[in-house]
CSV table of C-alpha atoms in Angstrom, one decimal:
chain,number,residue,atom,x,y,z
M,489,MET,CA,134.8,22.2,129.6
M,490,THR,CA,133.2,23.2,132.9
M,491,ASN,CA,135.6,24.1,135.6
M,492,GLN,CA,134.9,22.0,138.7
M,493,THR,CA,135.9,23.1,142.1
M,494,ARG,CA,137.3,20.2,144.2
M,495,PRO,CA,135.6,19.9,147.6
M,496,ALA,CA,137.7,21.0,150.6
M,497,PRO,CA,139.1,18.2,152.5
M,498,ALA,CA,137.2,17.1,155.6
M,499,PRO,CA,138.4,18.8,158.8
M,500,LEU,CA,140.4,17.0,161.5
M,501,LEU,CA,138.0,15.6,164.1
M,502,ILE,CA,139.0,14.1,167.4
M,503,THR,CA,136.8,12.2,169.9
M,504,SER,CA,137.3,10.0,173.0
M,505,ARG,CA,133.7,9.2,173.8
M,506,PHE,CA,134.2,5.4,174.0
M,507,ASP,CA,135.5,2.7,176.4
M,508,SER,CA,138.8,3.9,178.0
M,509,GLY,CA,138.8,7.1,176.0
M,510,ASN,CA,140.5,10.1,177.4
M,511,ILE,CA,141.5,13.4,175.8
M,512,VAL,CA,140.4,17.1,175.9
M,513,VAL,CA,140.5,19.0,172.7
M,514,GLU,CA,141.8,22.5,173.4
M,515,ARG,CA,141.8,23.6,169.8
M,516,ILE,CA,142.2,22.4,166.2
M,517,GLU,CA,143.9,24.5,163.5
M,518,GLY,CA,144.0,22.7,160.1
M,519,THR,CA,145.7,19.4,160.7
M,520,THR,CA,147.3,20.4,164.0
M,521,ALA,CA,145.4,19.7,167.3
M,522,THR,CA,146.3,21.0,170.7
M,523,LEU,CA,145.1,18.5,173.4
M,524,SER,CA,145.3,17.8,177.1
M,525,ILE,CA,144.6,14.8,179.3
M,526,ARG,CA,141.6,14.6,181.7
M,527,LYS,CA,142.5,13.8,185.3
M,528,ASP,CA,141.2,10.6,187.0
M,529,ASN,CA,137.9,11.3,188.7
M,530,GLU,CA,138.4,12.8,192.2
M,531,SER,CA,142.2,12.6,191.7
M,532,ASP,CA,145.2,14.5,190.4
M,533,PHE,CA,146.6,11.5,188.5
M,534,PHE,CA,146.7,11.7,184.7
M,535,GLN,CA,148.8,10.1,182.0
M,536,TRP,CA,146.6,7.7,180.1
M,537,PHE,CA,145.2,8.9,176.8
M,538,HIS,CA,143.1,7.2,174.1
M,539,PHE,CA,141.3,9.0,171.3
M,540,ARG,CA,140.3,8.7,167.6
M,541,ALA,CA,141.4,11.1,165.0
M,542,ALA,CA,139.4,11.3,161.7
M,543,ALA,CA,140.9,13.0,158.6
M,544,PRO,CA,141.3,11.9,155.0
M,545,ALA,CA,143.9,9.3,154.2
M,546,GLY,CA,147.2,10.9,153.4
M,547,THR,CA,146.7,13.8,155.8
M,548,ALA,CA,149.9,14.6,157.9
M,549,LEU,CA,148.7,15.2,161.5
M,550,THR,CA,150.5,17.0,164.2
M,551,LEU,CA,149.0,16.2,167.6
M,552,ARG,CA,150.2,18.2,170.6
M,553,ILE,CA,149.4,16.9,174.1
M,554,THR,CA,150.1,19.7,176.5
M,555,GLY,CA,150.5,20.2,180.3
M,556,LEU,CA,152.4,17.0,180.8
M,557,HIS,CA,155.0,18.2,183.2
M,558,GLY,CA,152.2,18.0,185.8
M,559,SER,CA,151.3,14.4,184.9
M,560,ALA,CA,151.7,11.5,187.3
M,561,TYR,CA,155.1,10.4,185.8
M,562,PRO,CA,156.7,13.3,183.8
M,563,ASP,CA,159.8,11.2,183.4
M,564,GLY,CA,157.8,8.8,181.3
M,565,TRP,CA,157.5,11.2,178.3
M,566,PRO,CA,161.2,11.6,177.2
M,567,GLY,CA,162.0,8.8,174.8
M,568,TYR,CA,158.3,7.8,174.5
M,569,ASP,CA,156.5,7.1,171.2
M,570,ALA,CA,152.7,6.9,171.2
M,571,VAL,CA,150.8,3.9,169.9
M,572,VAL,CA,148.5,4.1,166.9
M,573,SER,CA,146.2,1.7,165.0
M,574,GLU,CA,144.0,2.1,162.0
M,575,ASP,CA,142.3,-1.3,162.4
M,576,ARG,CA,142.3,-1.6,166.2
M,577,GLU,CA,144.1,-4.9,166.0
M,578,GLN,CA,147.7,-4.1,165.3
M,579,TRP,CA,149.2,-1.3,167.3
M,580,LEU,CA,152.4,0.4,166.0
M,581,ARG,CA,154.4,3.3,167.2
M,582,ALA,CA,153.8,6.9,166.1
M,583,PRO,CA,157.0,9.0,166.3
M,584,ALA,CA,156.8,11.6,169.1
M,585,THR,CA,159.0,14.2,170.8
M,586,TYR,CA,158.7,15.7,174.2
M,587,ASP,CA,159.5,19.3,175.1
M,588,ARG,CA,159.3,20.0,178.8
M,589,GLY,CA,159.4,23.8,178.3
M,590,GLU,CA,156.6,24.0,175.7
M,591,ASP,CA,153.1,24.7,177.1
M,592,GLY,CA,153.8,23.0,180.5
M,593,GLY,CA,155.4,20.0,178.9
M,594,THR,CA,154.2,18.9,175.4
M,595,LEU,CA,154.3,15.6,173.6
M,596,THR,CA,154.1,16.1,169.9
M,597,ILE,CA,152.9,13.1,167.8
M,598,ARG,CA,153.3,13.1,164.1
M,599,HIS,CA,151.4,10.7,161.9
M,600,GLU,CA,150.4,10.4,158.3
M,601,MET,CA,147.0,8.9,158.0
M,602,GLY,CA,146.8,5.6,156.1
M,603,ALA,CA,143.1,5.5,156.4
M,604,ASP,CA,140.3,7.9,157.2
M,605,ALA,CA,140.5,7.2,161.0
M,606,ALA,CA,143.2,6.3,163.4
M,607,TRP,CA,143.2,5.5,167.1
M,608,PHE,CA,146.0,6.8,169.4
M,609,ALA,CA,146.7,5.6,172.9
M,610,TYR,CA,149.3,5.6,175.7
M,611,PHE,CA,149.5,1.8,175.2
M,612,ALA,CA,147.4,-0.7,173.2
M,613,PRO,CA,144.0,-0.6,174.9
M,614,TYR,CA,142.3,-3.7,176.4
M,615,SER,CA,138.6,-3.0,176.2
M,616,LEU,CA,136.0,-4.2,178.6
M,617,GLU,CA,134.3,-6.0,175.6
M,618,ARG,CA,137.5,-8.0,175.0
M,619,HIS,CA,137.7,-8.6,178.7
M,620,GLN,CA,134.2,-10.2,178.6
M,621,ASP,CA,135.2,-12.3,175.6
M,622,LEU,CA,138.3,-13.4,177.5
M,623,LEU,CA,136.2,-14.5,180.5
M,624,ALA,CA,133.6,-16.3,178.3
M,625,SER,CA,136.3,-18.1,176.3
M,626,ALA,CA,138.2,-19.3,179.4
M,627,ALA,CA,135.0,-20.3,181.3
M,628,SER,CA,134.0,-22.6,178.4
M,629,CYS,CA,137.1,-24.6,178.9
M,630,PRO,CA,137.0,-27.9,180.9
M,631,GLY,CA,137.9,-27.5,184.5
M,632,VAL,CA,137.5,-23.7,184.6
M,633,THR,CA,135.1,-21.9,187.0
M,634,LEU,CA,134.1,-18.3,186.7
M,635,ARG,CA,133.5,-16.8,190.1
M,636,GLN,CA,132.2,-13.3,190.7
M,637,LEU,CA,133.9,-12.0,193.8
M,638,GLY,CA,132.0,-8.8,194.2
M,639,LEU,CA,131.1,-5.5,192.5
M,640,SER,CA,133.0,-2.3,191.8
M,641,LEU,CA,131.8,1.1,192.9
M,642,ASP,CA,130.1,1.5,189.5
M,643,GLY,CA,128.5,-1.9,189.8
M,644,ARG,CA,130.8,-3.9,187.4
M,645,PRO,CA,131.7,-7.4,188.4
M,646,ILE,CA,135.1,-8.3,189.8
M,647,ASP,CA,135.6,-11.7,188.2
M,648,CYS,CA,138.0,-14.5,189.1
M,649,LEU,CA,138.8,-17.5,186.9
M,650,GLU,CA,139.6,-20.6,189.0
M,651,LEU,CA,141.3,-23.8,187.6
M,652,GLY,CA,143.7,-26.5,188.5
M,653,THR,CA,143.4,-29.6,190.7
M,654,GLY,CA,146.5,-29.1,192.9
M,655,GLU,CA,146.7,-27.9,196.5
M,656,LYS,CA,149.0,-24.9,196.1
M,657,PRO,CA,146.9,-21.7,195.8
M,658,VAL,CA,148.4,-19.4,193.1
M,659,TRP,CA,146.9,-15.9,192.5
M,660,LEU,CA,147.4,-13.8,189.4
M,661,ILE,CA,146.0,-10.3,189.5
M,662,ALA,CA,146.2,-7.4,187.1
M,663,ARG,CA,145.1,-3.8,186.3
M,664,GLN,CA,144.8,-2.4,189.8
M,665,HIS,CA,146.0,0.6,187.8
M,666,PRO,CA,143.7,0.6,184.8
M,667,GLY,CA,145.9,2.6,182.4
M,668,GLU,CA,148.5,-0.2,182.6
M,669,SER,CA,146.7,-2.2,179.9
M,670,MET,CA,149.7,-4.3,179.1
M,671,ALA,CA,148.8,-6.2,182.3
M,672,GLU,CA,145.6,-7.6,180.8
M,673,TRP,CA,147.4,-8.5,177.5
M,674,TRP,CA,149.7,-10.5,179.8
M,675,MET,CA,146.7,-12.1,181.4
M,676,GLU,CA,145.4,-13.1,178.0
M,677,GLY,CA,148.7,-14.9,177.3
M,678,ALA,CA,148.6,-16.6,180.7
M,679,ILE,CA,145.0,-17.8,180.4
M,680,ASP,CA,145.6,-19.0,176.8
M,681,MET,CA,148.5,-21.1,178.0
M,682,LEU,CA,146.8,-22.5,181.1
M,683,THR,CA,143.8,-23.6,179.1
M,684,ASP,CA,145.8,-25.3,176.4
M,685,PRO,CA,145.6,-29.0,177.1
M,686,GLY,CA,148.7,-29.6,174.9
M,687,ASN,CA,151.0,-27.3,176.9
M,688,ALA,CA,153.3,-29.4,179.2
M,689,HIS,CA,154.1,-26.5,181.5
M,690,ALA,CA,150.4,-25.8,182.0
M,691,ARG,CA,149.6,-29.5,182.7
M,692,ARG,CA,152.3,-29.6,185.4
M,693,LEU,CA,151.1,-26.3,187.0
M,694,LEU,CA,147.4,-27.4,187.0
M,695,ALA,CA,148.3,-30.7,188.6
M,696,ALA,CA,150.2,-28.9,191.4
M,697,CYS,CA,148.2,-25.7,191.9
M,698,ARG,CA,144.8,-24.2,192.1
M,699,PHE,CA,144.9,-20.9,190.1
M,700,HIS,CA,142.8,-17.9,191.0
M,701,ILE,CA,143.1,-15.3,188.2
M,702,VAL,CA,141.6,-11.8,188.3
M,703,PRO,CA,142.3,-10.3,184.9
M,704,ASN,CA,141.0,-6.8,185.7
M,705,MET,CA,140.9,-5.5,189.3
M,706,ASN,CA,139.7,-2.1,188.2
M,707,PRO,CA,137.0,-2.2,185.5
M,708,ASP,CA,135.6,1.2,186.4
M,709,GLY,CA,138.9,3.0,186.0
M,710,SER,CA,139.5,1.0,182.8
M,711,PHE,CA,136.2,2.2,181.2
M,712,ARG,CA,136.5,5.8,182.5
M,713,GLY,CA,140.0,6.2,180.9
M,714,HIS,CA,141.8,6.5,184.2
M,715,LEU,CA,145.5,6.0,184.7
M,716,ARG,CA,145.7,4.8,188.3
M,717,THR,CA,142.5,5.0,190.3
M,718,ASN,CA,139.0,3.5,190.6
M,719,ALA,CA,135.7,5.5,190.2
M,720,ALA,CA,136.2,7.3,193.5
M,721,GLY,CA,139.8,8.3,192.7
M,722,ILE,CA,141.3,5.6,195.0
M,723,ASN,CA,144.6,4.0,194.1
M,724,LEU,CA,143.7,0.3,194.7
M,725,ASN,CA,147.4,-0.6,195.3
M,726,ARG,CA,147.4,1.5,198.5
M,727,GLU,CA,144.3,-0.2,200.0
M,728,TRP,CA,145.5,-3.7,200.8
M,729,HIS,CA,146.1,-3.1,204.5
M,730,ALA,CA,142.5,-1.9,205.1
M,731,PRO,CA,140.2,-2.2,202.1
M,732,ALA,CA,136.7,-0.7,202.6
M,733,ALA,CA,133.4,-1.3,200.9
M,734,GLU,CA,132.7,2.4,200.4
M,735,ARG,CA,136.0,3.2,198.7
M,736,SER,CA,137.8,0.0,197.5
M,737,PRO,CA,135.4,-2.9,197.3
M,738,GLU,CA,137.5,-4.2,194.4
M,739,VAL,CA,140.4,-5.0,196.8
M,740,LEU,CA,138.1,-6.0,199.7
M,741,CYS,CA,136.4,-8.8,197.7
M,742,VAL,CA,139.7,-10.1,196.3
M,743,ARG,CA,141.4,-10.1,199.7
M,744,ASP,CA,138.4,-11.8,201.3
M,745,ARG,CA,138.6,-14.6,198.8
M,746,MET,CA,142.4,-14.9,199.4
M,747,ASP,CA,141.6,-15.3,203.1
M,748,GLU,CA,139.5,-18.3,202.2
M,749,THR,CA,142.0,-19.9,199.8
M,750,GLY,CA,145.3,-18.9,201.2
M,751,VAL,CA,148.1,-17.8,198.9
M,752,ALA,CA,151.3,-19.6,198.2
M,753,PHE,CA,152.4,-17.6,195.2
M,754,CYS,CA,151.1,-14.3,193.8
M,755,MET,CA,152.0,-12.2,190.9
M,756,ASP,CA,150.5,-8.6,190.6
M,757,VAL,CA,151.0,-7.4,187.0
M,758,HIS,CA,151.7,-3.8,186.2
M,759,GLY,CA,153.3,-1.4,183.8
M,760,ASP,CA,156.0,1.2,184.5
M,761,GLU,CA,155.9,4.6,182.7
M,762,ALA,CA,159.6,5.6,182.9
M,763,ILE,CA,161.8,2.5,183.0
M,764,PRO,CA,162.4,0.9,179.5
M,765,ALA,CA,162.6,-2.6,180.8
M,766,VAL,CA,160.8,-5.6,182.3
M,767,PHE,CA,161.5,-6.2,186.0
M,768,LEU,CA,160.2,-7.6,189.3
M,769,ALA,CA,159.7,-6.0,192.7
M,770,GLY,CA,159.6,-8.2,195.8
M,771,PHE,CA,158.8,-8.1,199.5
M,772,GLU,CA,162.2,-7.6,201.1
M,773,GLY,CA,161.0,-5.1,203.8
M,774,ILE,CA,158.1,-7.0,205.4
M,775,PRO,CA,158.2,-7.3,209.2
M,776,THR,CA,158.0,-11.1,209.2
M,777,LEU,CA,160.4,-11.8,206.4
M,778,ARG,CA,161.3,-15.5,206.1
M,779,PRO,CA,164.7,-16.1,204.4
M,780,GLU,CA,163.6,-19.1,202.6
M,781,ARG,CA,160.6,-17.3,201.0
M,782,ILE,CA,162.7,-14.3,199.8
M,783,ALA,CA,165.2,-16.9,198.5
M,784,LEU,CA,162.5,-18.4,196.4
M,785,PHE,CA,161.5,-15.0,195.0
M,786,ARG,CA,165.1,-14.4,194.0
M,787,LYS,CA,165.4,-17.9,192.5
M,788,TYR,CA,162.2,-17.2,190.4
M,789,ARG,CA,163.6,-13.8,189.3
M,790,ASP,CA,167.0,-15.3,188.2
M,791,THR,CA,165.4,-18.3,186.5
M,792,LEU,CA,163.1,-16.0,184.5
M,793,ALA,CA,166.1,-13.9,183.5
M,794,ALA,CA,167.8,-17.0,182.2
M,795,ARG,CA,164.7,-18.1,180.3
M,796,THR,CA,163.8,-14.9,178.3
M,797,PRO,CA,166.0,-12.0,177.1
M,798,ASP,CA,162.9,-9.8,177.5
M,799,PHE,CA,163.5,-9.8,181.3
M,800,GLN,CA,166.4,-8.3,183.2
M,801,THR,CA,167.6,-7.7,186.8
M,802,ARG,CA,169.8,-4.6,186.4
M,803,LEU,CA,167.0,-2.0,186.4
M,804,GLY,CA,164.1,-1.8,188.8
M,805,TYR,CA,162.9,-0.3,192.1
M,806,THR,CA,165.0,0.2,195.2
M,807,GLU,CA,164.5,-2.6,197.7
M,808,SER,CA,162.8,-1.7,201.0
M,809,GLN,CA,164.9,-1.7,204.1
M,810,PRO,CA,164.2,-4.4,206.7
M,811,GLY,CA,160.8,-3.7,208.4
M,812,LYS,CA,160.1,-0.7,206.2
M,813,ALA,CA,157.8,-2.2,203.5
M,814,ASN,CA,154.7,-0.4,202.6
M,815,LEU,CA,152.0,-2.9,203.7
M,816,SER,CA,149.3,-1.0,201.9
M,817,MET,CA,150.5,-2.5,198.6
M,818,ALA,CA,149.4,-5.8,197.3
M,819,THR,CA,152.7,-7.6,197.0
M,820,THR,CA,154.0,-6.8,200.5
M,821,GLN,CA,150.6,-7.2,202.2
M,822,ILE,CA,150.1,-10.6,200.6
M,823,ALA,CA,153.6,-11.8,201.5
M,824,GLU,CA,153.1,-10.6,205.1
M,825,ARG,CA,149.5,-11.8,205.5
M,826,TYR,CA,149.8,-15.3,203.9
M,827,GLY,CA,153.6,-16.0,203.9
M,828,ALA,CA,153.4,-16.1,200.1
M,829,VAL,CA,156.1,-15.7,197.5
M,830,ALA,CA,154.6,-12.5,196.1
M,831,MET,CA,155.9,-10.2,193.5
M,832,THR,CA,155.0,-7.2,191.3
M,833,LEU,CA,155.8,-7.6,187.6
M,834,GLU,CA,156.5,-4.4,185.7
M,835,MET,CA,156.4,-4.0,181.9
M,836,PRO,CA,157.4,-0.8,180.0
M,837,PHE,CA,155.1,1.7,178.3
M,838,LYS,CA,158.1,2.6,176.1
M,839,ASP,CA,160.2,-0.1,174.5
M,840,ASN,CA,162.4,-2.7,176.1
M,841,ASP,CA,165.9,-1.2,175.6
M,842,ASP,CA,167.5,-4.6,175.8
M,843,LEU,CA,165.6,-5.7,172.7
M,844,PRO,CA,164.3,-2.6,171.0
M,845,ASP,CA,161.5,-2.8,168.4
M,846,PRO,CA,161.2,0.5,166.6
M,847,ARG,CA,158.0,-0.6,164.9
M,848,GLN,CA,156.0,-1.6,167.9
M,849,GLY,CA,158.0,-1.0,171.0
M,850,TRP,CA,156.8,-3.1,173.9
M,851,SER,CA,153.6,-4.6,172.6
M,852,PRO,CA,150.5,-6.8,173.4
M,853,GLU,CA,152.3,-9.7,171.7
M,854,ARG,CA,155.4,-9.4,173.8
M,855,SER,CA,153.2,-9.0,176.9
M,856,MET,CA,151.4,-12.3,176.1
M,857,GLN,CA,154.7,-14.1,175.4
M,858,LEU,CA,156.2,-12.9,178.7
M,859,ALA,CA,153.2,-14.4,180.5
M,860,ARG,CA,154.0,-17.8,179.0
M,861,ASP,CA,157.6,-17.4,180.1
M,862,CYS,CA,156.6,-16.4,183.6
M,863,LEU,CA,154.3,-19.5,183.9
M,864,ALA,CA,156.9,-21.8,182.5
M,865,THR,CA,159.4,-20.5,185.0
M,866,LEU,CA,156.9,-21.1,187.8
M,867,ALA,CA,156.4,-24.7,186.4
M,868,GLU,CA,160.1,-25.3,186.8
M,869,MET,CA,160.2,-24.5,190.5
M,870,VAL,CA,156.6,-25.2,191.5
M,871,GLY,CA,157.8,-28.1,193.8
M,872,ASP,CA,159.6,-25.5,195.9
M,873,ILE,CA,156.8,-23.0,196.3
């Protein structure tokens, strides 16, 4: 018999040269990679990562993401597990540990390859291609109008879906912070519900309201793999008091349209890196706070908590003191400017500690279901808004 030498296994290869990709390969030694995260352009923010690892099925990978103590939210790493997919449809959790003292703060992800390639991310990505499919699918439904409000700094459209025959203007906006991709998964759930003619809550809402839905406020940051800013390194959720065409046209075109329509109710959808729960933030500190409007916010919050165990009211942000609200933020500016019942919805990058799911953690599926619960809650009290 002739002795045959088995070929050496293919080396570990890592790339992020795709939509929303972000990783820097520092070095690769066998099946261990040392990595870091690229900062948002013209900004010091960094936390979002998304990359592909290629290695033979069965390979046990060790992926070390270093320098994380200087990230935007270092408290987000303890207790965090990365997400991984080998089909880019289902995203599961890859076990990870965080050591603050190792290489400036290191998240170590361990994963055994089930296929020859796997994608890793901070949360399940929502691609611009899927975003376009979402818009096209919704715009083909009866009664839905797709309106381009303006262009981003990189020339991408800021799109708004409009539907409903009622008089109350309701705005839903998401992904001011592009790395918070769970926000657009939430949007997909909301749009699916509102365009379902058999959904009784949707029928009630569409009869009472005119919806204006911006699924992605920051397409440039989404494509570039940013955590928090647009193409110029601007945090859009600090621009609502004075948006400018040269730095934040995304906010300017949305706020201009809000000036035309008015706003009775607005939900700004986000993700929180550190708090392992779903919660709402309101507008308690605005200068012209009207007691009946903040009472409606609290009624909405408490009704949502009664509807779904995925929402809670114990954990969240500290309320602003009277007259001390930051009016550069969407929720407070919209509440002040239009007298709206406005709120910021936060979902976790980690798991929901009230209902943990070791396999997926907080997920696209739970984000979409939460949207349905949020809209059903609005339907219950729409007469009061």
